[in-house]
Every structure is written in structure tokens, then in C-alpha cells.
mmCIF file of N, CA, C and O in Angstrom:
data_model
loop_
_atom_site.group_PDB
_atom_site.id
_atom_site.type_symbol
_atom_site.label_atom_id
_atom_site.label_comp_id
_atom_site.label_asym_id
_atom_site.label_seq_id
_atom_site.Cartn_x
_atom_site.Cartn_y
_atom_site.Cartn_z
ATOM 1 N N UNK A 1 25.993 13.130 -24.133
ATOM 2 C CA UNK A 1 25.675 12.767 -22.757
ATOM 3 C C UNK A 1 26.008 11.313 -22.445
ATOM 4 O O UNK A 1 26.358 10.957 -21.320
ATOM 5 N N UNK A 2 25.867 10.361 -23.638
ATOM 6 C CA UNK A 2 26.262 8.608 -22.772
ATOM 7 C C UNK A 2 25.164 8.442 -22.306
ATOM 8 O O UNK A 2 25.308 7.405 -21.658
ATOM 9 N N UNK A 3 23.770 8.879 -22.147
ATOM 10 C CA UNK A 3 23.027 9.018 -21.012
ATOM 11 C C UNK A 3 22.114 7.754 -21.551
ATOM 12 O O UNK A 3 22.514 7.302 -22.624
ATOM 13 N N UNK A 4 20.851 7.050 -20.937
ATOM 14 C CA UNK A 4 19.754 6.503 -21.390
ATOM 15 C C UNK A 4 19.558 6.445 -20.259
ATOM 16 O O UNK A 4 20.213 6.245 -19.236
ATOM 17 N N UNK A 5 17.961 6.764 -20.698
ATOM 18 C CA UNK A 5 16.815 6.223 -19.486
ATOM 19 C C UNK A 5 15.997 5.041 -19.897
ATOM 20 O O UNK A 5 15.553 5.078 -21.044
ATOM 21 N N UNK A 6 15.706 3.946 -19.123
ATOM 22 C CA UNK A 6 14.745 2.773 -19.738
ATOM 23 C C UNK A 6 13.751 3.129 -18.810
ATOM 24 O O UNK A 6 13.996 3.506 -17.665
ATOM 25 N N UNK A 7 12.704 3.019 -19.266
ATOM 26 C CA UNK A 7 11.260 3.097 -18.644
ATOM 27 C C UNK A 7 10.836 1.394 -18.660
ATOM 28 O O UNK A 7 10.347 0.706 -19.556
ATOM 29 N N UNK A 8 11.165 1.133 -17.557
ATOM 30 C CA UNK A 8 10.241 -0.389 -17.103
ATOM 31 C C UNK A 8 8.754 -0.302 -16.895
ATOM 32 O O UNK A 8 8.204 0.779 -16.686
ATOM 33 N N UNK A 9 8.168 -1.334 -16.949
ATOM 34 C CA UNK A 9 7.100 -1.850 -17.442
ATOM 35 C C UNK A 9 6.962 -2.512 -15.465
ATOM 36 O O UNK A 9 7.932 -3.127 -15.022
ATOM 37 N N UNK A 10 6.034 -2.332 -14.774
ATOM 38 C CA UNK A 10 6.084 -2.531 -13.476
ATOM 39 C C UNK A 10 6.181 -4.308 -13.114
ATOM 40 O O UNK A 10 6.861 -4.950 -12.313
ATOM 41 N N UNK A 11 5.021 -4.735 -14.257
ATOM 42 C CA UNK A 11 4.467 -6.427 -14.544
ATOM 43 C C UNK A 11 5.976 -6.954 -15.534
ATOM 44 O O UNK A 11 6.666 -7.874 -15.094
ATOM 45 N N UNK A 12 6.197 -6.541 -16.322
ATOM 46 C CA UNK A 12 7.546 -7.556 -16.708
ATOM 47 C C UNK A 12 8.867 -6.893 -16.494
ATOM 48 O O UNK A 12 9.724 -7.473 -17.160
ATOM 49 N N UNK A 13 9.402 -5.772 -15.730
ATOM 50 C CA UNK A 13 10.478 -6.011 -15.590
ATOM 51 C C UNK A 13 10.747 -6.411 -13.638
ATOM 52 O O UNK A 13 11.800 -6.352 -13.003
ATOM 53 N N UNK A 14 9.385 -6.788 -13.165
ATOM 54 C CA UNK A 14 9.086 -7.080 -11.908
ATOM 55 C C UNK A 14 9.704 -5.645 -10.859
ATOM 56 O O UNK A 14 10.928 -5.586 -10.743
ATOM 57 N N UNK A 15 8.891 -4.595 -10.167
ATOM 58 C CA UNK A 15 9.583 -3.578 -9.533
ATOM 59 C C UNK A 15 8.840 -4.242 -8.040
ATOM 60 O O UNK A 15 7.680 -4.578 -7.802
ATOM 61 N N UNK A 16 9.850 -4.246 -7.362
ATOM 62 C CA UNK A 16 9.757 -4.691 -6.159
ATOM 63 C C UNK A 16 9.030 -3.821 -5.335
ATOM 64 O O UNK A 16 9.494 -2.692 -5.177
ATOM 65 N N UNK A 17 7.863 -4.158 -4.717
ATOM 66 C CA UNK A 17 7.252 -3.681 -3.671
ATOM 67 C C UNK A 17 6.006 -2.937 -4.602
ATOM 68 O O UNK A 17 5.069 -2.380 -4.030
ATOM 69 N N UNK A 18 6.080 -2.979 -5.732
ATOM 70 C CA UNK A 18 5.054 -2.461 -6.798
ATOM 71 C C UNK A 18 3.587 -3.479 -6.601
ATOM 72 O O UNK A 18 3.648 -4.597 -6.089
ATOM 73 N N UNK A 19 2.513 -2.961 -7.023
ATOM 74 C CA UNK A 19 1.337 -3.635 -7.000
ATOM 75 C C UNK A 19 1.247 -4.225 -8.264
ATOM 76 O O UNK A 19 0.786 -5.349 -8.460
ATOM 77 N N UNK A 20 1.736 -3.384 -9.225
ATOM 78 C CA UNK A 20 1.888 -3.959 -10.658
ATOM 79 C C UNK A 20 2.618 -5.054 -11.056
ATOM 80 O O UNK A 20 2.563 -5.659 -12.127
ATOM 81 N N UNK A 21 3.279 -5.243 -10.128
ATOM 82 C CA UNK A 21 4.289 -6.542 -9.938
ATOM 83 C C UNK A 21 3.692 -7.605 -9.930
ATOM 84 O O UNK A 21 4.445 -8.554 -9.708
ATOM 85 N N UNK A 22 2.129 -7.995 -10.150
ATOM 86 C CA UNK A 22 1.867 -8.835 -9.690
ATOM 87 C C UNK A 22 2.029 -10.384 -10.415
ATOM 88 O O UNK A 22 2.651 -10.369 -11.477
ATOM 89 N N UNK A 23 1.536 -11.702 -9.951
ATOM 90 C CA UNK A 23 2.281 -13.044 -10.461
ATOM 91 C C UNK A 23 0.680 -13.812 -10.899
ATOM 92 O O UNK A 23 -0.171 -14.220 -10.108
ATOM 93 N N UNK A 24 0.633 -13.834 -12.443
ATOM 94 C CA UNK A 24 -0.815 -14.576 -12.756
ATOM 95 C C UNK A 24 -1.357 -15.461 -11.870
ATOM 96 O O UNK A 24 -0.475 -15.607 -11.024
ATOM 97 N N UNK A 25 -2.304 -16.144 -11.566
ATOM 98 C CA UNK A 25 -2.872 -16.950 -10.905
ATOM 99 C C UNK A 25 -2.473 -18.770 -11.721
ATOM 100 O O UNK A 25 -2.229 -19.760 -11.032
ATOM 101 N N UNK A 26 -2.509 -18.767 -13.187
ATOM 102 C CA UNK A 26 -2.802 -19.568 -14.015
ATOM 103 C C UNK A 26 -0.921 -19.874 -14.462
ATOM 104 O O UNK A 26 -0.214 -18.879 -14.618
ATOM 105 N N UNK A 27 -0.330 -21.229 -14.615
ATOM 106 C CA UNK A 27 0.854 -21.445 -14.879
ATOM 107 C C UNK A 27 2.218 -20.720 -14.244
ATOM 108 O O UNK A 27 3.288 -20.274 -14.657
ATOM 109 N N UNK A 28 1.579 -20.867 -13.106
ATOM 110 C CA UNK A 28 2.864 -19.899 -11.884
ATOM 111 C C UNK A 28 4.156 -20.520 -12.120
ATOM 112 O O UNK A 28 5.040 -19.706 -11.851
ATOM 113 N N UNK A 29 4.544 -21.444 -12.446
ATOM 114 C CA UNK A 29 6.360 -21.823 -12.756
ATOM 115 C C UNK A 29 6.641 -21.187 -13.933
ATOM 116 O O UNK A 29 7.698 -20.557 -13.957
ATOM 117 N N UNK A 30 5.801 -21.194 -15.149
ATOM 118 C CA UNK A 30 6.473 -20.389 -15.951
ATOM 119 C C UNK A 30 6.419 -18.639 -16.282
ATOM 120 O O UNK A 30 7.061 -17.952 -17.077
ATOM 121 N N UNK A 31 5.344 -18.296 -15.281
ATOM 122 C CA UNK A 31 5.374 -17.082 -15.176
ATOM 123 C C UNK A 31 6.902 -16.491 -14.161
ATOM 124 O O UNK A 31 7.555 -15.471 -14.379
ATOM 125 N N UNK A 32 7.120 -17.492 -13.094
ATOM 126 C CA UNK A 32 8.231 -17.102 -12.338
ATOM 127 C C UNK A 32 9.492 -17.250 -13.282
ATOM 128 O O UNK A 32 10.495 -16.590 -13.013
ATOM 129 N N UNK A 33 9.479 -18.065 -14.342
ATOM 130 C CA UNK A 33 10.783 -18.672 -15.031
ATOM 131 C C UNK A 33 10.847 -17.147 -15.616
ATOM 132 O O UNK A 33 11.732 -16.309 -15.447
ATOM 133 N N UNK A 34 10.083 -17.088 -16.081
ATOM 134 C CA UNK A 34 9.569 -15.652 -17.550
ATOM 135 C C UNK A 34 10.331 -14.154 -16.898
ATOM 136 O O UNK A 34 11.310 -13.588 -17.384
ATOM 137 N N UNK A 35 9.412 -13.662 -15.443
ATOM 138 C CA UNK A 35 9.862 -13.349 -14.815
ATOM 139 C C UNK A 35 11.605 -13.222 -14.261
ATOM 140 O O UNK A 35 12.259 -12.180 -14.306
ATOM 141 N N UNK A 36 12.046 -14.400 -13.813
ATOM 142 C CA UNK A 36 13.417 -14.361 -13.433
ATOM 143 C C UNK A 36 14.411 -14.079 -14.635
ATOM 144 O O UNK A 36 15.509 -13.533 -14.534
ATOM 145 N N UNK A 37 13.874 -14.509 -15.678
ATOM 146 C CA UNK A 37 14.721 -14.285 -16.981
ATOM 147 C C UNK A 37 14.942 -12.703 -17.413
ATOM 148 O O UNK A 37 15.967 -12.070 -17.663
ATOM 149 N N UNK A 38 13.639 -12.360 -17.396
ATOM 150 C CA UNK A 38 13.615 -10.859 -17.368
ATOM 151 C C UNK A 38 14.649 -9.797 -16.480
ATOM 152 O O UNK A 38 15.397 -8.854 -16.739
ATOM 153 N N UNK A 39 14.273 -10.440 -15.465
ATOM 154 C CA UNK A 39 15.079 -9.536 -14.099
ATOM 155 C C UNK A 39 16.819 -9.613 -14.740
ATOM 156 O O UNK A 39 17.695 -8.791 -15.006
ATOM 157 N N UNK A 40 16.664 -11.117 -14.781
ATOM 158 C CA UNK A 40 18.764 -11.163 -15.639
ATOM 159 C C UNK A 40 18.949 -10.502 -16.273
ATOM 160 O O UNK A 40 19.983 -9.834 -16.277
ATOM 161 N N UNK A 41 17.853 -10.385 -17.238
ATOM 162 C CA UNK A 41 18.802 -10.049 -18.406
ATOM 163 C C UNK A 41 18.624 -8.801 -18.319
ATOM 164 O O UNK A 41 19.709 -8.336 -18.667
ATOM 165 N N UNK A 42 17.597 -7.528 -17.950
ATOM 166 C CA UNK A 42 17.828 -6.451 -17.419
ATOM 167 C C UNK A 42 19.465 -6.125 -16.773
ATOM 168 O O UNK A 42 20.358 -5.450 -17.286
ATOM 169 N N UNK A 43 19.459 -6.864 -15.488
ATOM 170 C CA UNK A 43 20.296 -6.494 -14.550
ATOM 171 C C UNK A 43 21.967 -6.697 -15.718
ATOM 172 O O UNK A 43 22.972 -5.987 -15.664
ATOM 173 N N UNK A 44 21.730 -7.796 -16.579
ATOM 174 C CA UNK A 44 23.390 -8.399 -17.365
ATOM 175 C C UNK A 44 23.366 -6.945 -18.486
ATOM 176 O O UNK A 44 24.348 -6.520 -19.095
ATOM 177 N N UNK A 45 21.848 -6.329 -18.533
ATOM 178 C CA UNK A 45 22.048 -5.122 -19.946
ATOM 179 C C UNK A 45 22.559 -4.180 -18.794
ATOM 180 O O UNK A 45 23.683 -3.712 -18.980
ATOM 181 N N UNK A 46 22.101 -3.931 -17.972
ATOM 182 C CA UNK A 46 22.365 -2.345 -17.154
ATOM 183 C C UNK A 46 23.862 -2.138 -16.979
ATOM 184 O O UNK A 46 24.545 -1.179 -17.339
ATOM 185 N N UNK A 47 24.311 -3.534 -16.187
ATOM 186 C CA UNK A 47 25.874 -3.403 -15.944
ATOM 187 C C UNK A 47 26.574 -3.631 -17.371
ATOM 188 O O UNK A 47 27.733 -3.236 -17.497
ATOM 189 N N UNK A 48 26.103 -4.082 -18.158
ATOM 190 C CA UNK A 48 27.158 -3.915 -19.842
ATOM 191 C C UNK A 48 27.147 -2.824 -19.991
ATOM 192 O O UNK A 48 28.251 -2.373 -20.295
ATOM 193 N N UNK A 49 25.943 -1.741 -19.876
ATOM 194 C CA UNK A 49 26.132 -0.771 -20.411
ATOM 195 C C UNK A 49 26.790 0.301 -20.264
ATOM 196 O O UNK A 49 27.360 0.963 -21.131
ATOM 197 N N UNK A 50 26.672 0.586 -18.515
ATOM 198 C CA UNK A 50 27.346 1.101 -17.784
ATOM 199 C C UNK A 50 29.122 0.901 -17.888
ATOM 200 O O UNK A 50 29.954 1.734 -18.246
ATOM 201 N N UNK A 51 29.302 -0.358 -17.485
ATOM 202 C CA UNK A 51 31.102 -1.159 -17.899
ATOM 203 C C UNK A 51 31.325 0.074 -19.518
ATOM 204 O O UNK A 51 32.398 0.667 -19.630
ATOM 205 N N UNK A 52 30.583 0.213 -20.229
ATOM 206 C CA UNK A 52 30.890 0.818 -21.238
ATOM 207 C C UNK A 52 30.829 2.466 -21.363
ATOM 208 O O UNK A 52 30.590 3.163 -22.349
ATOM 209 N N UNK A 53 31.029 2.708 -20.459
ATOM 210 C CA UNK A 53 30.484 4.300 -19.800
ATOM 211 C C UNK A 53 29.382 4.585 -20.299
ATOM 212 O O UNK A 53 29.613 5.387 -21.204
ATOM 213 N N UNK A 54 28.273 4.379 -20.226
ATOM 214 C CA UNK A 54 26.758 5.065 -20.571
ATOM 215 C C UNK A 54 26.263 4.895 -19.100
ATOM 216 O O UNK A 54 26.538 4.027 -18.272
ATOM 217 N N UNK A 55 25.328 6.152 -19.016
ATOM 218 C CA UNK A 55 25.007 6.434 -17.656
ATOM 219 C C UNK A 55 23.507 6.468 -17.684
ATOM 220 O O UNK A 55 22.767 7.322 -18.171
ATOM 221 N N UNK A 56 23.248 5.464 -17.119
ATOM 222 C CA UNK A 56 21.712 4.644 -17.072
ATOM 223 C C UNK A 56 21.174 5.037 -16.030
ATOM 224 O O UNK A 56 21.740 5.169 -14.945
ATOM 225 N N UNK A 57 19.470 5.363 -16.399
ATOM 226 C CA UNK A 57 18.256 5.265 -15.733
ATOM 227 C C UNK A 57 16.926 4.842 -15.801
ATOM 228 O O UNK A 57 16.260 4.852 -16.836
ATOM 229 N N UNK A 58 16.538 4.472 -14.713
ATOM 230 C CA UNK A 58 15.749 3.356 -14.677
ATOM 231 C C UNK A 58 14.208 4.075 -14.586
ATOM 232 O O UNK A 58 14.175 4.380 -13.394
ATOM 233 N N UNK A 59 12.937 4.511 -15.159
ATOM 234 C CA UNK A 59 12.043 5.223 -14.632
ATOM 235 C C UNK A 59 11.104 3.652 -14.775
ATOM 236 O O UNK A 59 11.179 2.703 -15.555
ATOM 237 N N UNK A 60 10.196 3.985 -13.548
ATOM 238 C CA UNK A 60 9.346 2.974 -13.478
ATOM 239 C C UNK A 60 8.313 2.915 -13.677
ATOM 240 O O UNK A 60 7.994 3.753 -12.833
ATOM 241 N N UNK A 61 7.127 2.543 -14.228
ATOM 242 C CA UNK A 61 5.894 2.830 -15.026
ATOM 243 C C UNK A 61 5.115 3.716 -14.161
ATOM 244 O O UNK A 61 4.855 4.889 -14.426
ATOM 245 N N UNK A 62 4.788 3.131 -13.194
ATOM 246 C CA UNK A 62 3.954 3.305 -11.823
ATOM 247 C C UNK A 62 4.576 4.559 -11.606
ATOM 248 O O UNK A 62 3.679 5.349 -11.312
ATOM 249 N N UNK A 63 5.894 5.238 -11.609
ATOM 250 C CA UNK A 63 6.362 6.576 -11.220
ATOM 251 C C UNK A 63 5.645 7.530 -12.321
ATOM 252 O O UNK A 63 5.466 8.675 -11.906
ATOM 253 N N UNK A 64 5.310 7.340 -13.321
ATOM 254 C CA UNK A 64 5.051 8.302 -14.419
ATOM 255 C C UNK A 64 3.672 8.760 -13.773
ATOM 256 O O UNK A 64 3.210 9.862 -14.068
ATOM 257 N N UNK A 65 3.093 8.009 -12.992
ATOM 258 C CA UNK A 65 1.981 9.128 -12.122
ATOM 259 C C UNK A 65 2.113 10.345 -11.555
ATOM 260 O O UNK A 65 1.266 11.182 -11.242
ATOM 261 N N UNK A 66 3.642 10.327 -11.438
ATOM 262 C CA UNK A 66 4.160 12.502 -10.840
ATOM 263 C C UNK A 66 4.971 12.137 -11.531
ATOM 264 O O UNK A 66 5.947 11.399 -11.399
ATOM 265 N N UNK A 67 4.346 12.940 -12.680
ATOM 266 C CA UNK A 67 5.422 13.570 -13.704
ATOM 267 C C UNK A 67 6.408 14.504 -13.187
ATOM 268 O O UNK A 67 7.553 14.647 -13.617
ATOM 269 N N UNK A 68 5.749 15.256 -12.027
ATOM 270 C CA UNK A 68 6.936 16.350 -11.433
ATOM 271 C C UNK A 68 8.062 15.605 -11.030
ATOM 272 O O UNK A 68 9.240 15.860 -11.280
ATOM 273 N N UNK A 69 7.574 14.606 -10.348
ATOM 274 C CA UNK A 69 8.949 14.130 -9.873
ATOM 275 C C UNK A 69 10.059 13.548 -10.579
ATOM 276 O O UNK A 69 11.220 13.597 -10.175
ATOM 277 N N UNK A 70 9.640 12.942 -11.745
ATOM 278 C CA UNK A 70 10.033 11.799 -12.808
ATOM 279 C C UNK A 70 10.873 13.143 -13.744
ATOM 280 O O UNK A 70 11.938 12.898 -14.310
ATOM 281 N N UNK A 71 10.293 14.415 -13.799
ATOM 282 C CA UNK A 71 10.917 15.229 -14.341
ATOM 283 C C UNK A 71 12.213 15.711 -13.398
ATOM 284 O O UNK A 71 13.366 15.902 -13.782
ATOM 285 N N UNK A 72 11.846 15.804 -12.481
ATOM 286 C CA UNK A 72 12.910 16.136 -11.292
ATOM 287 C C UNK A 72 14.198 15.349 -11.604
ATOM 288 O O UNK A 72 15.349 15.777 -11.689
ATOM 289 N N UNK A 73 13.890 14.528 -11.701
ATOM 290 C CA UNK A 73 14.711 12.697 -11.342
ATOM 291 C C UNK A 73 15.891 13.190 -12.635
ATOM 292 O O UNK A 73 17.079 13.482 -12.766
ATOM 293 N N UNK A 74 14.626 13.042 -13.430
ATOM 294 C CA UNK A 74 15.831 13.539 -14.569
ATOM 295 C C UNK A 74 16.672 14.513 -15.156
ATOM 296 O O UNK A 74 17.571 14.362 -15.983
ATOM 297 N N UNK A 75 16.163 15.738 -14.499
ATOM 298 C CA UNK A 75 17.188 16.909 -14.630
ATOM 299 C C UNK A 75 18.126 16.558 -13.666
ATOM 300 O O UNK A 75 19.279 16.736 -14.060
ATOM 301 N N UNK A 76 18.023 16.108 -12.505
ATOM 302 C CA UNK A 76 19.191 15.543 -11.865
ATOM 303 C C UNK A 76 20.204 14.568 -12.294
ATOM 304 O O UNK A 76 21.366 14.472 -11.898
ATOM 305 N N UNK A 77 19.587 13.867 -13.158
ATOM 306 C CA UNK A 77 20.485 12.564 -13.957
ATOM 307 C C UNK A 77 21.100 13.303 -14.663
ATOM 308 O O UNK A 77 22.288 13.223 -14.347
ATOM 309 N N UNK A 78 20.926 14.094 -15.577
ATOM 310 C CA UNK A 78 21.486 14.695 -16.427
ATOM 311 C C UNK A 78 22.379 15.708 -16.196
ATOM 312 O O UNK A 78 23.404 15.730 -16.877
ATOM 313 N N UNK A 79 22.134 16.791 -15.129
ATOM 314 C CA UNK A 79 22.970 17.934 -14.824
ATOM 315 C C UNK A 79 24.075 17.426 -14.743
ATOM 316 O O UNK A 79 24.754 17.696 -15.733
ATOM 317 N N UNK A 80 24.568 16.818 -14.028
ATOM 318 C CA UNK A 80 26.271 16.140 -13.706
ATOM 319 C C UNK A 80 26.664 15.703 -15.179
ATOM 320 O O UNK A 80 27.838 15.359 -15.321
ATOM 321 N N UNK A 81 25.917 15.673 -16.190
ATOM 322 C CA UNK A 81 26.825 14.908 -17.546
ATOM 323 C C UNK A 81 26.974 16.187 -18.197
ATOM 324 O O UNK A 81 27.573 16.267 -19.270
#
């Protein structure tokens, strides 16, 4: 298949518009540094991997609450390979 799914973490791989997303109260520059580093180097792994034909997906912590759907998601990712 080439295939992978990464299951993010809502708090460190930051999912936008997530509640889990949220930013400590205590040392906010280096939580944002920590943060932004994360987001790169995610985003610099996804497109390497892809450039290399592997066909990536992203499930997000907070989604694993409907499993139906998260199951959905992924028989769809997969059927086309």
C-alpha cells in the first residue's frame, strides 16, 4: 500500500481550531517556540514522505471519539491504493 496513517496528539502537534490545542499559561515563548518547531517539522516529514510516494494520513486525537467515522476515513484512504 505505501500507505501510513500518523495519529497526532491534539496539544503537540497543535490541530487548529481544537480545544486540545491549548498554550500553557507558564513560559509562553517557549511553549510557542516548542510548538512552531513541531508544526515544521511535521509539515517538512509529511511532504518528504509523500515526494517519496507514500500516501499519508493524518488522524487526530480528538477524532478517535467516532471511531465510526475515523474508521470510515480510513477505508476511504485505503480503497484507491
Amino acid at each position: 500500500y505505501r500507505a501510513i496513517v500518523f495519529v497526532h496528539g491534539c496539544f503537540w502537534h497543535r490541530h487548529k481550531g481544537c480545544k486540545g490545542a491549548t498554550i500553557p499559561k507558564t513560559n509562553k515563548k517557549f511553549w510557542a517556540d516548542k510548538f512552531a518547531r513541531n508544526v515544521a517539522n511535521d509539515h517538512q516529514h509529511l511532504s518528504r514522505l509523500r515526494r517519496r510516494g507514500w500516501h499519508v494520513a493524518v488522524i487526530w486525537e480528538c477524532q478517535l471519539r467516532h471511531s465510526a467515522r475515523v474508521l470510515s476515513r480510513l477505508q476511504r484512504f485505503l480503497t484507491p491504493l
